Amino acid sequence: MSIRPILSQSRATPTVEGAGVNLHRAFGFHDPKAHDPFLLFDDFRGEQPSDYLAGFPWHPHRGIETITYVLAGEVEHGDSLGNTGRLGAGDVQWMTAGSGIMHQEMPTGNAAGQMHGFQLWANLPSSLKMTAPRYQDIKGSDIPVVVDDDGTVVRVIVGDFWGKSGPVDGIAADPQYLDISVPPGVKKTFSVDTYKSTFAYVFEGAGAFADASAPEGVRLEKEVMGQEVNIRDLSGNRTVIRFGTGDEITVQAGEDGVRFLLVSGAPIREPVAWHGPIVMNTPDELRQAMADLRNGTFIRPEH
């Protein structure tokens, strides 16, 4: 077994999206190879309605899949195909934009006025860029929850983990998407596919992730899974950790425990031509998508 090295570790940065939603972006709109097949990851979290009520009015997508995971509040959505729905706390939506879709996402808070959710963009390979759009809306009650003897809790949203399979399927990146809570002081190791791109996003508490190739000056943990490995300083709220190749990650939870998303997917390794919510393979395909938007042919009637 080999612990994955930490390639980068950074805090999500504040930004404004949609019609005026305040959120934090962990990555996106920079190097599309860094997290391949994932393109963008946003943490939209508000304590008052003015942070999020403006929402994300009608906008297009083509060539990608979007994954929305709601922790608090609700997100009402509608699209150009006539689909409508509402995501509540614990619910997940995986939308395959494919050849093109127009949709809107409008968040509302809970009784205390709070809203919290995540959105991840996954690229589609060239062979599926123009596939028919589709949705998978998953209720939180249908997501398997695994509780280990030490109190670790894992919600298996996508992929197979500890004998459970997530309810979202048929995704091009063959991903694994886990919501993991590790109790205070507990050290835990999780297996991941050796060659899948993997990142962790801490959003509650703090934890120290083992690093097989940490630079000098970081704290050294003597015994982790029987070998000497480097441990970085505690990673706290809104920290994204990008891992290199290996088949496991180890985290030591801090005094308040740690909760994080662990996401992995098979790299596509294709050229990326990207403009806003449209991601194609070539500049010509991107220009065609923009022309389709202008002349009203963005939505394919055969779909």
PDB file of C-alpha atoms in Angstrom:
ATOM      1  CA  MET A   1       0.000   0.000   0.000  1.00  0.00           C
ATOM      2  CA  SER A   2       1.249   3.512  -0.787  1.00  0.00           C
ATOM      3  CA  ILE A   3       0.167   6.795   0.763  1.00  0.00           C
ATOM      4  CA  ARG A   4      -0.556   9.496  -1.819  1.00  0.00           C
ATOM      5  CA  PRO A   5       1.707  12.553  -1.809  1.00  0.00           C
ATOM      6  CA  ILE A   6       0.051  15.945  -1.398  1.00  0.00           C
ATOM      7  CA  LEU A   7       0.580  17.915  -4.609  1.00  0.00           C
ATOM      8  CA  SER A   8      -1.068  21.103  -3.410  1.00  0.00           C
ATOM      9  CA  GLN A   9      -3.058  22.459  -0.501  1.00  0.00           C
ATOM     10  CA  SER A  10      -4.958  25.750  -0.599  1.00  0.00           C
ATOM     11  CA  ARG A  11      -7.941  27.646   0.750  1.00  0.00           C
ATOM     12  CA  ALA A  12     -11.044  28.262  -1.305  1.00  0.00           C
ATOM     13  CA  THR A  13     -11.300  31.901  -2.367  1.00  0.00           C
ATOM     14  CA  PRO A  14     -14.377  34.170  -2.117  1.00  0.00           C
ATOM     15  CA  THR A  15     -16.139  35.009  -5.367  1.00  0.00           C
ATOM     16  CA  VAL A  16     -19.563  36.030  -6.640  1.00  0.00           C
ATOM     17  CA  GLU A  17     -21.465  33.964  -9.204  1.00  0.00           C
ATOM     18  CA  GLY A  18     -24.914  33.819 -10.769  1.00  0.00           C
ATOM     19  CA  ALA A  19     -26.982  36.924 -10.113  1.00  0.00           C
ATOM     20  CA  GLY A  20     -25.036  37.705  -6.950  1.00  0.00           C
ATOM     21  CA  VAL A  21     -24.414  34.554  -4.902  1.00  0.00           C
ATOM     22  CA  ASN A  22     -21.494  34.810  -2.471  1.00  0.00           C
ATOM     23  CA  LEU A  23     -19.514  31.587  -2.506  1.00  0.00           C
ATOM     24  CA  HIS A  24     -15.995  30.170  -2.140  1.00  0.00           C
ATOM     25  CA  ARG A  25     -14.230  28.542  -5.102  1.00  0.00           C
ATOM     26  CA  ALA A  26     -11.803  25.732  -4.299  1.00  0.00           C
ATOM     27  CA  PHE A  27     -10.613  25.464  -7.918  1.00  0.00           C
ATOM     28  CA  GLY A  28     -11.734  26.312 -11.436  1.00  0.00           C
ATOM     29  CA  PHE A  29     -11.015  28.413 -14.542  1.00  0.00           C
ATOM     30  CA  HIS A  30      -7.252  27.912 -14.293  1.00  0.00           C
ATOM     31  CA  ASP A  31      -5.389  24.748 -15.299  1.00  0.00           C
ATOM     32  CA  PRO A  32      -7.969  22.150 -16.446  1.00  0.00           C
ATOM     33  CA  LYS A  33      -5.318  19.420 -16.200  1.00  0.00           C
ATOM     34  CA  ALA A  34      -4.765  19.897 -12.461  1.00  0.00           C
ATOM     35  CA  HIS A  35      -7.882  18.007 -11.325  1.00  0.00           C
ATOM     36  CA  ASP A  36      -8.769  16.189 -14.578  1.00  0.00           C
ATOM     37  CA  PRO A  37     -11.588  15.078 -15.040  1.00  0.00           C
ATOM     38  CA  PHE A  38     -12.892  17.709 -12.600  1.00  0.00           C
ATOM     39  CA  LEU A  39     -12.982  21.320 -13.740  1.00  0.00           C
ATOM     40  CA  LEU A  40     -14.461  23.399 -10.934  1.00  0.00           C
ATOM     41  CA  PHE A  41     -15.576  23.080  -7.322  1.00  0.00           C
ATOM     42  CA  ASP A  42     -17.670  25.672  -5.463  1.00  0.00           C
ATOM     43  CA  ASP A  43     -18.766  25.842  -1.826  1.00  0.00           C
ATOM     44  CA  PHE A  44     -21.896  28.011  -1.621  1.00  0.00           C
ATOM     45  CA  ARG A  45     -22.594  28.748   2.017  1.00  0.00           C
ATOM     46  CA  GLY A  46     -24.640  31.622   3.438  1.00  0.00           C
ATOM     47  CA  GLU A  47     -25.826  32.602   6.885  1.00  0.00           C
ATOM     48  CA  GLN A  48     -28.386  35.121   5.621  1.00  0.00           C
ATOM     49  CA  PRO A  49     -30.672  35.301   2.555  1.00  0.00           C
ATOM     50  CA  SER A  50     -28.773  38.204   0.970  1.00  0.00           C
ATOM     51  CA  ASP A  51     -25.823  35.827   0.484  1.00  0.00           C
ATOM     52  CA  TYR A  52     -27.677  33.520  -1.900  1.00  0.00           C
ATOM     53  CA  LEU A  53     -31.282  34.463  -2.774  1.00  0.00           C
ATOM     54  CA  ALA A  54     -30.303  36.069  -6.112  1.00  0.00           C
ATOM     55  CA  GLY A  55     -29.490  32.536  -7.219  1.00  0.00           C
ATOM     56  CA  PHE A  56     -28.332  31.242 -10.579  1.00  0.00           C
ATOM     57  CA  PRO A  57     -30.947  32.322 -13.180  1.00  0.00           C
ATOM     58  CA  TRP A  58     -31.222  30.778 -16.635  1.00  0.00           C
ATOM     59  CA  HIS A  59     -27.838  29.875 -18.104  1.00  0.00           C
ATOM     60  CA  PRO A  60     -26.463  27.300 -20.567  1.00  0.00           C
ATOM     61  CA  HIS A  61     -24.232  24.248 -20.146  1.00  0.00           C
ATOM     62  CA  ARG A  62     -22.659  21.998 -22.768  1.00  0.00           C
ATOM     63  CA  GLY A  63     -19.982  19.311 -22.640  1.00  0.00           C
ATOM     64  CA  ILE A  64     -19.915  18.765 -18.871  1.00  0.00           C
ATOM     65  CA  GLU A  65     -21.702  17.213 -15.921  1.00  0.00           C
ATOM     66  CA  THR A  66     -22.613  19.179 -12.787  1.00  0.00           C
ATOM     67  CA  ILE A  67     -22.958  17.604  -9.351  1.00  0.00           C
ATOM     68  CA  THR A  68     -24.919  19.541  -6.722  1.00  0.00           C
ATOM     69  CA  TYR A  69     -24.912  18.357  -3.092  1.00  0.00           C
ATOM     70  CA  VAL A  70     -27.077  20.247  -0.589  1.00  0.00           C
ATOM     71  CA  LEU A  71     -26.357  20.222   3.161  1.00  0.00           C
ATOM     72  CA  ALA A  72     -28.732  22.935   4.387  1.00  0.00           C
ATOM     73  CA  GLY A  73     -31.614  24.830   2.813  1.00  0.00           C
ATOM     74  CA  GLU A  74     -33.064  23.990  -0.600  1.00  0.00           C
ATOM     75  CA  VAL A  75     -32.299  24.515  -4.282  1.00  0.00           C
ATOM     76  CA  GLU A  76     -35.180  24.737  -6.750  1.00  0.00           C
ATOM     77  CA  HIS A  77     -34.237  23.932 -10.339  1.00  0.00           C
ATOM     78  CA  GLY A  78     -35.833  23.998 -13.764  1.00  0.00           C
ATOM     79  CA  ASP A  79     -34.577  23.500 -17.311  1.00  0.00           C
ATOM     80  CA  SER A  80     -35.274  23.886 -20.996  1.00  0.00           C
ATOM     81  CA  LEU A  81     -36.473  20.275 -21.209  1.00  0.00           C
ATOM     82  CA  GLY A  82     -39.332  20.965 -18.826  1.00  0.00           C
ATOM     83  CA  ASN A  83     -37.762  19.276 -15.812  1.00  0.00           C
ATOM     84  CA  THR A  84     -38.362  20.847 -12.400  1.00  0.00           C
ATOM     85  CA  GLY A  85     -37.472  19.793  -8.892  1.00  0.00           C
ATOM     86  CA  ARG A  86     -36.303  20.792  -5.465  1.00  0.00           C
ATOM     87  CA  LEU A  87     -33.167  19.583  -3.690  1.00  0.00           C
ATOM     88  CA  GLY A  88     -33.345  19.559   0.103  1.00  0.00           C
ATOM     89  CA  ALA A  89     -30.785  18.941   2.823  1.00  0.00           C
ATOM     90  CA  GLY A  90     -28.824  15.770   2.055  1.00  0.00           C
ATOM     91  CA  ASP A  91     -30.056  15.535  -1.556  1.00  0.00           C
ATOM     92  CA  VAL A  92     -27.841  15.228  -4.638  1.00  0.00           C
ATOM     93  CA  GLN A  93     -28.367  16.089  -8.292  1.00  0.00           C
ATOM     94  CA  TRP A  94     -26.084  14.854 -11.052  1.00  0.00           C
ATOM     95  CA  MET A  95     -26.870  16.680 -14.309  1.00  0.00           C
ATOM     96  CA  THR A  96     -25.352  15.585 -17.600  1.00  0.00           C
ATOM     97  CA  ALA A  97     -25.521  18.670 -19.819  1.00  0.00           C
ATOM     98  CA  GLY A  98     -24.225  16.797 -22.877  1.00  0.00           C
ATOM     99  CA  SER A  99     -25.195  18.524 -26.143  1.00  0.00           C
ATOM    100  CA  GLY A 100     -26.728  21.452 -24.337  1.00  0.00           C
ATOM    101  CA  ILE A 101     -29.238  22.521 -21.726  1.00  0.00           C
ATOM    102  CA  MET A 102     -30.543  25.774 -20.296  1.00  0.00           C
ATOM    103  CA  HIS A 103     -31.357  25.666 -16.609  1.00  0.00           C
ATOM    104  CA  GLN A 104     -31.660  27.690 -13.437  1.00  0.00           C
ATOM    105  CA  GLU A 105     -30.891  26.951  -9.794  1.00  0.00           C
ATOM    106  CA  MET A 106     -32.490  29.114  -7.114  1.00  0.00           C
ATOM    107  CA  PRO A 107     -31.447  28.505  -3.484  1.00  0.00           C
ATOM    108  CA  THR A 108     -33.544  29.190  -0.392  1.00  0.00           C
ATOM    109  CA  GLY A 109     -32.463  28.941   3.227  1.00  0.00           C
ATOM    110  CA  ASN A 110     -33.642  26.767   6.078  1.00  0.00           C
ATOM    111  CA  ALA A 111     -35.734  28.030   9.009  1.00  0.00           C
ATOM    112  CA  ALA A 112     -32.652  29.791  10.391  1.00  0.00           C
ATOM    113  CA  GLY A 113     -31.930  31.453   7.042  1.00  0.00           C
ATOM    114  CA  GLN A 114     -28.881  29.287   6.331  1.00  0.00           C
ATOM    115  CA  MET A 115     -27.937  27.760   2.996  1.00  0.00           C
ATOM    116  CA  HIS A 116     -25.064  25.369   2.300  1.00  0.00           C
ATOM    117  CA  GLY A 117     -24.201  23.237  -0.683  1.00  0.00           C
ATOM    118  CA  PHE A 118     -21.477  22.256  -3.119  1.00  0.00           C
ATOM    119  CA  GLN A 119     -21.250  22.145  -6.894  1.00  0.00           C
ATOM    120  CA  LEU A 120     -18.650  20.132  -8.792  1.00  0.00           C
ATOM    121  CA  TRP A 121     -18.139  20.238 -12.563  1.00  0.00           C
ATOM    122  CA  ALA A 122     -16.897  17.068 -14.275  1.00  0.00           C
ATOM    123  CA  ASN A 123     -15.679  17.095 -17.856  1.00  0.00           C
ATOM    124  CA  LEU A 124     -17.116  14.798 -20.523  1.00  0.00           C
ATOM    125  CA  PRO A 125     -14.889  12.960 -23.028  1.00  0.00           C
ATOM    126  CA  SER A 126     -15.165  13.953 -26.684  1.00  0.00           C
ATOM    127  CA  SER A 127     -17.271  10.872 -27.419  1.00  0.00           C
ATOM    128  CA  LEU A 128     -19.974  12.084 -24.995  1.00  0.00           C
ATOM    129  CA  LYS A 129     -19.818  15.857 -25.424  1.00  0.00           C
ATOM    130  CA  MET A 130     -22.977  15.845 -27.546  1.00  0.00           C
ATOM    131  CA  THR A 131     -24.872  13.099 -25.725  1.00  0.00           C
ATOM    132  CA  ALA A 132     -28.495  13.646 -24.707  1.00  0.00           C
ATOM    133  CA  PRO A 133     -28.917  15.665 -21.484  1.00  0.00           C
ATOM    134  CA  ARG A 134     -30.199  13.852 -18.417  1.00  0.00           C
ATOM    135  CA  TYR A 135     -30.728  14.265 -14.677  1.00  0.00           C
ATOM    136  CA  GLN A 136     -30.304  12.064 -11.658  1.00  0.00           C
ATOM    137  CA  ASP A 137     -32.045  13.553  -8.602  1.00  0.00           C
ATOM    138  CA  ILE A 138     -31.218  11.541  -5.485  1.00  0.00           C
ATOM    139  CA  LYS A 139     -32.956  11.949  -2.129  1.00  0.00           C
ATOM    140  CA  GLY A 140     -30.704  12.034   0.921  1.00  0.00           C
ATOM    141  CA  SER A 141     -32.599   9.071   2.394  1.00  0.00           C
ATOM    142  CA  ASP A 142     -31.440   6.936  -0.562  1.00  0.00           C
ATOM    143  CA  ILE A 143     -27.724   7.626   0.015  1.00  0.00           C
ATOM    144  CA  PRO A 144     -26.029   4.762   1.920  1.00  0.00           C
ATOM    145  CA  VAL A 145     -24.413   5.660   5.231  1.00  0.00           C
ATOM    146  CA  VAL A 146     -21.641   3.496   6.703  1.00  0.00           C
ATOM    147  CA  VAL A 147     -20.586   3.842  10.353  1.00  0.00           C
ATOM    148  CA  ASP A 148     -17.298   2.255  11.441  1.00  0.00           C
ATOM    149  CA  ASP A 149     -16.510   1.007  14.958  1.00  0.00           C
ATOM    150  CA  ASP A 150     -14.422   4.098  15.756  1.00  0.00           C
ATOM    151  CA  GLY A 151     -17.317   6.420  14.937  1.00  0.00           C
ATOM    152  CA  THR A 152     -16.231   7.358  11.404  1.00  0.00           C
ATOM    153  CA  VAL A 153     -19.283   8.063   9.219  1.00  0.00           C
ATOM    154  CA  VAL A 154     -19.226   7.887   5.417  1.00  0.00           C
ATOM    155  CA  ARG A 155     -22.066   8.873   3.066  1.00  0.00           C
ATOM    156  CA  VAL A 156     -21.497   7.024  -0.210  1.00  0.00           C
ATOM    157  CA  ILE A 157     -22.863   9.373  -2.866  1.00  0.00           C
ATOM    158  CA  VAL A 158     -21.132   7.878  -5.903  1.00  0.00           C
ATOM    159  CA  GLY A 159     -19.027   4.750  -6.316  1.00  0.00           C
ATOM    160  CA  ASP A 160     -18.378   1.704  -4.159  1.00  0.00           C
ATOM    161  CA  PHE A 161     -17.037   1.986  -0.631  1.00  0.00           C
ATOM    162  CA  TRP A 162     -16.951  -0.341   2.380  1.00  0.00           C
ATOM    163  CA  GLY A 163     -19.454  -2.707   0.759  1.00  0.00           C
ATOM    164  CA  LYS A 164     -21.952  -0.011  -0.201  1.00  0.00           C
ATOM    165  CA  SER A 165     -22.708   1.488  -3.617  1.00  0.00           C
ATOM    166  CA  GLY A 166     -23.813   5.057  -4.173  1.00  0.00           C
ATOM    167  CA  PRO A 167     -27.134   5.577  -6.010  1.00  0.00           C
ATOM    168  CA  VAL A 168     -25.717   7.803  -8.793  1.00  0.00           C
ATOM    169  CA  ASP A 169     -24.538   5.724 -11.753  1.00  0.00           C
ATOM    170  CA  GLY A 170     -23.555   5.813 -15.424  1.00  0.00           C
ATOM    171  CA  ILE A 171     -21.122   8.705 -14.996  1.00  0.00           C
ATOM    172  CA  ALA A 172     -18.358   9.086 -17.581  1.00  0.00           C
ATOM    173  CA  ALA A 173     -15.553   9.790 -15.087  1.00  0.00           C
ATOM    174  CA  ASP A 174     -16.318   6.604 -13.106  1.00  0.00           C
ATOM    175  CA  PRO A 175     -16.039   8.727  -9.954  1.00  0.00           C
ATOM    176  CA  GLN A 176     -16.137   8.155  -6.234  1.00  0.00           C
ATOM    177  CA  TYR A 177     -17.756  10.914  -4.150  1.00  0.00           C
ATOM    178  CA  LEU A 178     -17.767  10.453  -0.383  1.00  0.00           C
ATOM    179  CA  ASP A 179     -18.854  12.660   2.530  1.00  0.00           C
ATOM    180  CA  ILE A 180     -16.621  11.583   5.445  1.00  0.00           C
ATOM    181  CA  SER A 181     -16.782  12.513   9.145  1.00  0.00           C
ATOM    182  CA  VAL A 182     -13.917  11.370  11.407  1.00  0.00           C
ATOM    183  CA  PRO A 183     -14.338  11.823  15.209  1.00  0.00           C
ATOM    184  CA  PRO A 184     -11.914  13.918  17.310  1.00  0.00           C
ATOM    185  CA  GLY A 185      -8.446  12.398  17.608  1.00  0.00           C
ATOM    186  CA  VAL A 186      -9.160   9.414  15.362  1.00  0.00           C
ATOM    187  CA  LYS A 187      -6.623   8.448  12.701  1.00  0.00           C
ATOM    188  CA  LYS A 188      -8.199   6.872   9.642  1.00  0.00           C
ATOM    189  CA  THR A 189      -6.981   5.451   6.329  1.00  0.00           C
ATOM    190  CA  PHE A 190      -9.148   5.290   3.208  1.00  0.00           C
ATOM    191  CA  SER A 191      -8.428   3.302   0.065  1.00  0.00           C
ATOM    192  CA  VAL A 192      -8.648   5.045  -3.308  1.00  0.00           C
ATOM    193  CA  ASP A 193      -8.125   3.828  -6.856  1.00  0.00           C
ATOM    194  CA  THR A 194      -4.409   4.166  -7.587  1.00  0.00           C
ATOM    195  CA  TYR A 195      -4.663   6.049 -10.862  1.00  0.00           C
ATOM    196  CA  LYS A 196      -7.727   8.225 -10.334  1.00  0.00           C
ATOM    197  CA  SER A 197      -7.324  11.960  -9.767  1.00  0.00           C
ATOM    198  CA  THR A 198      -8.210  12.585  -6.122  1.00  0.00           C
ATOM    199  CA  PHE A 199      -8.881  15.586  -3.926  1.00  0.00           C
ATOM    200  CA  ALA A 200     -10.249  16.195  -0.438  1.00  0.00           C
ATOM    201  CA  TYR A 201     -12.222  19.258   0.621  1.00  0.00           C
ATOM    202  CA  VAL A 202     -12.448  20.020   4.350  1.00  0.00           C
ATOM    203  CA  PHE A 203     -15.581  21.919   5.363  1.00  0.00           C
ATOM    204  CA  GLU A 204     -15.952  21.229   9.100  1.00  0.00           C
ATOM    205  CA  GLY A 205     -13.352  20.860  11.849  1.00  0.00           C
ATOM    206  CA  ALA A 206      -9.743  20.175  10.890  1.00  0.00           C
ATOM    207  CA  GLY A 207      -7.422  17.276  10.197  1.00  0.00           C
ATOM    208  CA  ALA A 208      -3.826  16.459   9.242  1.00  0.00           C
ATOM    209  CA  PHE A 209      -3.428  14.489   6.012  1.00  0.00           C
ATOM    210  CA  ALA A 210      -0.461  12.157   5.616  1.00  0.00           C
ATOM    211  CA  ASP A 211       1.952  13.254   2.910  1.00  0.00           C
ATOM    212  CA  ALA A 212       4.412  10.748   1.471  1.00  0.00           C
ATOM    213  CA  SER A 213       6.556  13.526   0.030  1.00  0.00           C
ATOM    214  CA  ALA A 214       6.104  16.567   2.277  1.00  0.00           C
ATOM    215  CA  PRO A 215       8.745  19.330   2.141  1.00  0.00           C
ATOM    216  CA  GLU A 216      11.118  19.910   5.007  1.00  0.00           C
ATOM    217  CA  GLY A 217       9.815  21.681   8.065  1.00  0.00           C
ATOM    218  CA  VAL A 218       6.455  19.941   8.388  1.00  0.00           C
ATOM    219  CA  ARG A 219       5.575  17.815  11.380  1.00  0.00           C
ATOM    220  CA  LEU A 220       6.626  14.151  11.172  1.00  0.00           C
ATOM    221  CA  GLU A 221       4.272  11.450  12.418  1.00  0.00           C
ATOM    222  CA  LYS A 222       6.304   8.347  13.329  1.00  0.00           C
ATOM    223  CA  GLU A 223       3.766   5.580  12.970  1.00  0.00           C
ATOM    224  CA  VAL A 224       1.007   5.656  10.397  1.00  0.00           C
ATOM    225  CA  MET A 225       0.009   2.258   9.071  1.00  0.00           C
ATOM    226  CA  GLY A 226       3.350   0.853  10.189  1.00  0.00           C
ATOM    227  CA  GLN A 227       5.559   3.249   8.272  1.00  0.00           C
ATOM    228  CA  GLU A 228       7.175   6.615   8.782  1.00  0.00           C
ATOM    229  CA  VAL A 229       5.351   9.351   6.858  1.00  0.00           C
ATOM    230  CA  ASN A 230       5.141  13.100   6.850  1.00  0.00           C
ATOM    231  CA  ILE A 231       2.050  14.877   8.151  1.00  0.00           C
ATOM    232  CA  ARG A 232       1.177  18.411   7.127  1.00  0.00           C
ATOM    233  CA  ASP A 233      -0.258  20.948   9.531  1.00  0.00           C
ATOM    234  CA  LEU A 234      -3.971  20.739  10.228  1.00  0.00           C
ATOM    235  CA  SER A 235      -6.168  21.461   7.216  1.00  0.00           C
ATOM    236  CA  GLY A 236      -9.199  23.470   8.314  1.00  0.00           C
ATOM    237  CA  ASN A 237     -12.449  24.836   6.943  1.00  0.00           C
ATOM    238  CA  ARG A 238     -12.566  25.430   3.155  1.00  0.00           C
ATOM    239  CA  THR A 239      -9.222  23.735   2.463  1.00  0.00           C
ATOM    240  CA  VAL A 240      -8.758  21.686  -0.728  1.00  0.00           C
ATOM    241  CA  ILE A 241      -5.987  19.062  -0.848  1.00  0.00           C
ATOM    242  CA  ARG A 242      -4.895  17.627  -4.208  1.00  0.00           C
ATOM    243  CA  PHE A 243      -3.191  14.242  -4.064  1.00  0.00           C
ATOM    244  CA  GLY A 244      -0.711  12.497  -6.337  1.00  0.00           C
ATOM    245  CA  THR A 245      -0.681   8.813  -7.291  1.00  0.00           C
ATOM    246  CA  GLY A 246      -1.157   6.133  -4.640  1.00  0.00           C
ATOM    247  CA  ASP A 247      -3.803   3.834  -3.236  1.00  0.00           C
ATOM    248  CA  GLU A 248      -4.657   5.349   0.145  1.00  0.00           C
ATOM    249  CA  ILE A 249      -4.948   8.552   2.115  1.00  0.00           C
ATOM    250  CA  THR A 250      -4.592   8.869   5.886  1.00  0.00           C
ATOM    251  CA  VAL A 251      -6.073  11.645   8.005  1.00  0.00           C
ATOM    252  CA  GLN A 252      -5.606  12.448  11.695  1.00  0.00           C
ATOM    253  CA  ALA A 253      -8.687  14.286  12.970  1.00  0.00           C
ATOM    254  CA  GLY A 254      -8.159  17.364  15.140  1.00  0.00           C
ATOM    255  CA  GLU A 255      -9.689  18.046  18.527  1.00  0.00           C
ATOM    256  CA  ASP A 256     -13.082  18.918  16.980  1.00  0.00           C
ATOM    257  CA  GLY A 257     -13.030  16.081  14.458  1.00  0.00           C
ATOM    258  CA  VAL A 258     -12.985  16.629  10.704  1.00  0.00           C
ATOM    259  CA  ARG A 259     -15.565  16.400   7.938  1.00  0.00           C
ATOM    260  CA  PHE A 260     -14.513  16.425   4.318  1.00  0.00           C
ATOM    261  CA  LEU A 261     -15.481  15.355   0.835  1.00  0.00           C
ATOM    262  CA  LEU A 262     -13.213  12.784  -0.804  1.00  0.00           C
ATOM    263  CA  VAL A 263     -13.634  12.835  -4.583  1.00  0.00           C
ATOM    264  CA  SER A 264     -11.828  10.842  -7.270  1.00  0.00           C
ATOM    265  CA  GLY A 265     -12.312  10.206 -10.976  1.00  0.00           C
ATOM    266  CA  ALA A 266     -10.595   8.760 -14.036  1.00  0.00           C
ATOM    267  CA  PRO A 267      -8.619  11.414 -15.971  1.00  0.00           C
ATOM    268  CA  ILE A 268      -9.844  12.079 -19.511  1.00  0.00           C
ATOM    269  CA  ARG A 269      -6.541  13.498 -20.841  1.00  0.00           C
ATOM    270  CA  GLU A 270      -8.069  15.331 -23.808  1.00  0.00           C
ATOM    271  CA  PRO A 271      -7.685  18.932 -25.009  1.00  0.00           C
ATOM    272  CA  VAL A 272      -9.986  21.435 -23.287  1.00  0.00           C
ATOM    273  CA  ALA A 273     -11.572  24.504 -24.912  1.00  0.00           C
ATOM    274  CA  TRP A 274     -13.454  26.280 -22.133  1.00  0.00           C
ATOM    275  CA  HIS A 275     -15.614  29.379 -21.968  1.00  0.00           C
ATOM    276  CA  GLY A 276     -17.787  29.880 -18.886  1.00  0.00           C
ATOM    277  CA  PRO A 277     -20.307  27.006 -18.565  1.00  0.00           C
ATOM    278  CA  ILE A 278     -19.366  25.471 -21.944  1.00  0.00           C
ATOM    279  CA  VAL A 279     -16.456  23.042 -22.207  1.00  0.00           C
ATOM    280  CA  MET A 280     -15.494  21.475 -25.533  1.00  0.00           C
ATOM    281  CA  ASN A 281     -12.322  19.960 -27.030  1.00  0.00           C
ATOM    282  CA  THR A 282     -11.399  22.474 -29.730  1.00  0.00           C
ATOM    283  CA  PRO A 283     -11.759  26.231 -30.318  1.00  0.00           C
ATOM    284  CA  ASP A 284     -13.920  25.459 -33.378  1.00  0.00           C
ATOM    285  CA  GLU A 285     -16.348  23.425 -31.248  1.00  0.00           C
ATOM    286  CA  LEU A 286     -16.447  26.238 -28.717  1.00  0.00           C
ATOM    287  CA  ARG A 287     -17.180  28.809 -31.432  1.00  0.00           C
ATOM    288  CA  GLN A 288     -19.945  26.559 -32.758  1.00  0.00           C
ATOM    289  CA  ALA A 289     -21.505  26.342 -29.295  1.00  0.00           C
ATOM    290  CA  MET A 290     -21.489  30.134 -28.968  1.00  0.00           C
ATOM    291  CA  ALA A 291     -23.016  30.453 -32.447  1.00  0.00           C
ATOM    292  CA  ASP A 292     -25.712  27.947 -31.470  1.00  0.00           C
ATOM    293  CA  LEU A 293     -26.529  30.118 -28.449  1.00  0.00           C
ATOM    294  CA  ARG A 294     -26.866  33.213 -30.629  1.00  0.00           C
ATOM    295  CA  ASN A 295     -29.027  31.636 -33.327  1.00  0.00           C
ATOM    296  CA  GLY A 296     -31.304  29.576 -31.082  1.00  0.00           C
ATOM    297  CA  THR A 297     -30.048  26.105 -32.003  1.00  0.00           C
ATOM    298  CA  PHE A 298     -28.224  25.369 -28.730  1.00  0.00           C
ATOM    299  CA  ILE A 299     -30.941  22.947 -27.572  1.00  0.00           C
ATOM    300  CA  ARG A 300     -31.065  19.928 -29.871  1.00  0.00           C
ATOM    301  CA  PRO A 301     -34.685  18.989 -30.745  1.00  0.00           C
ATOM    302  CA  GLU A 302     -33.745  15.335 -31.315  1.00  0.00           C
ATOM    303  CA  HIS A 303     -32.971  15.160 -27.603  1.00  0.00           C
TER     304      HIS A 303
END
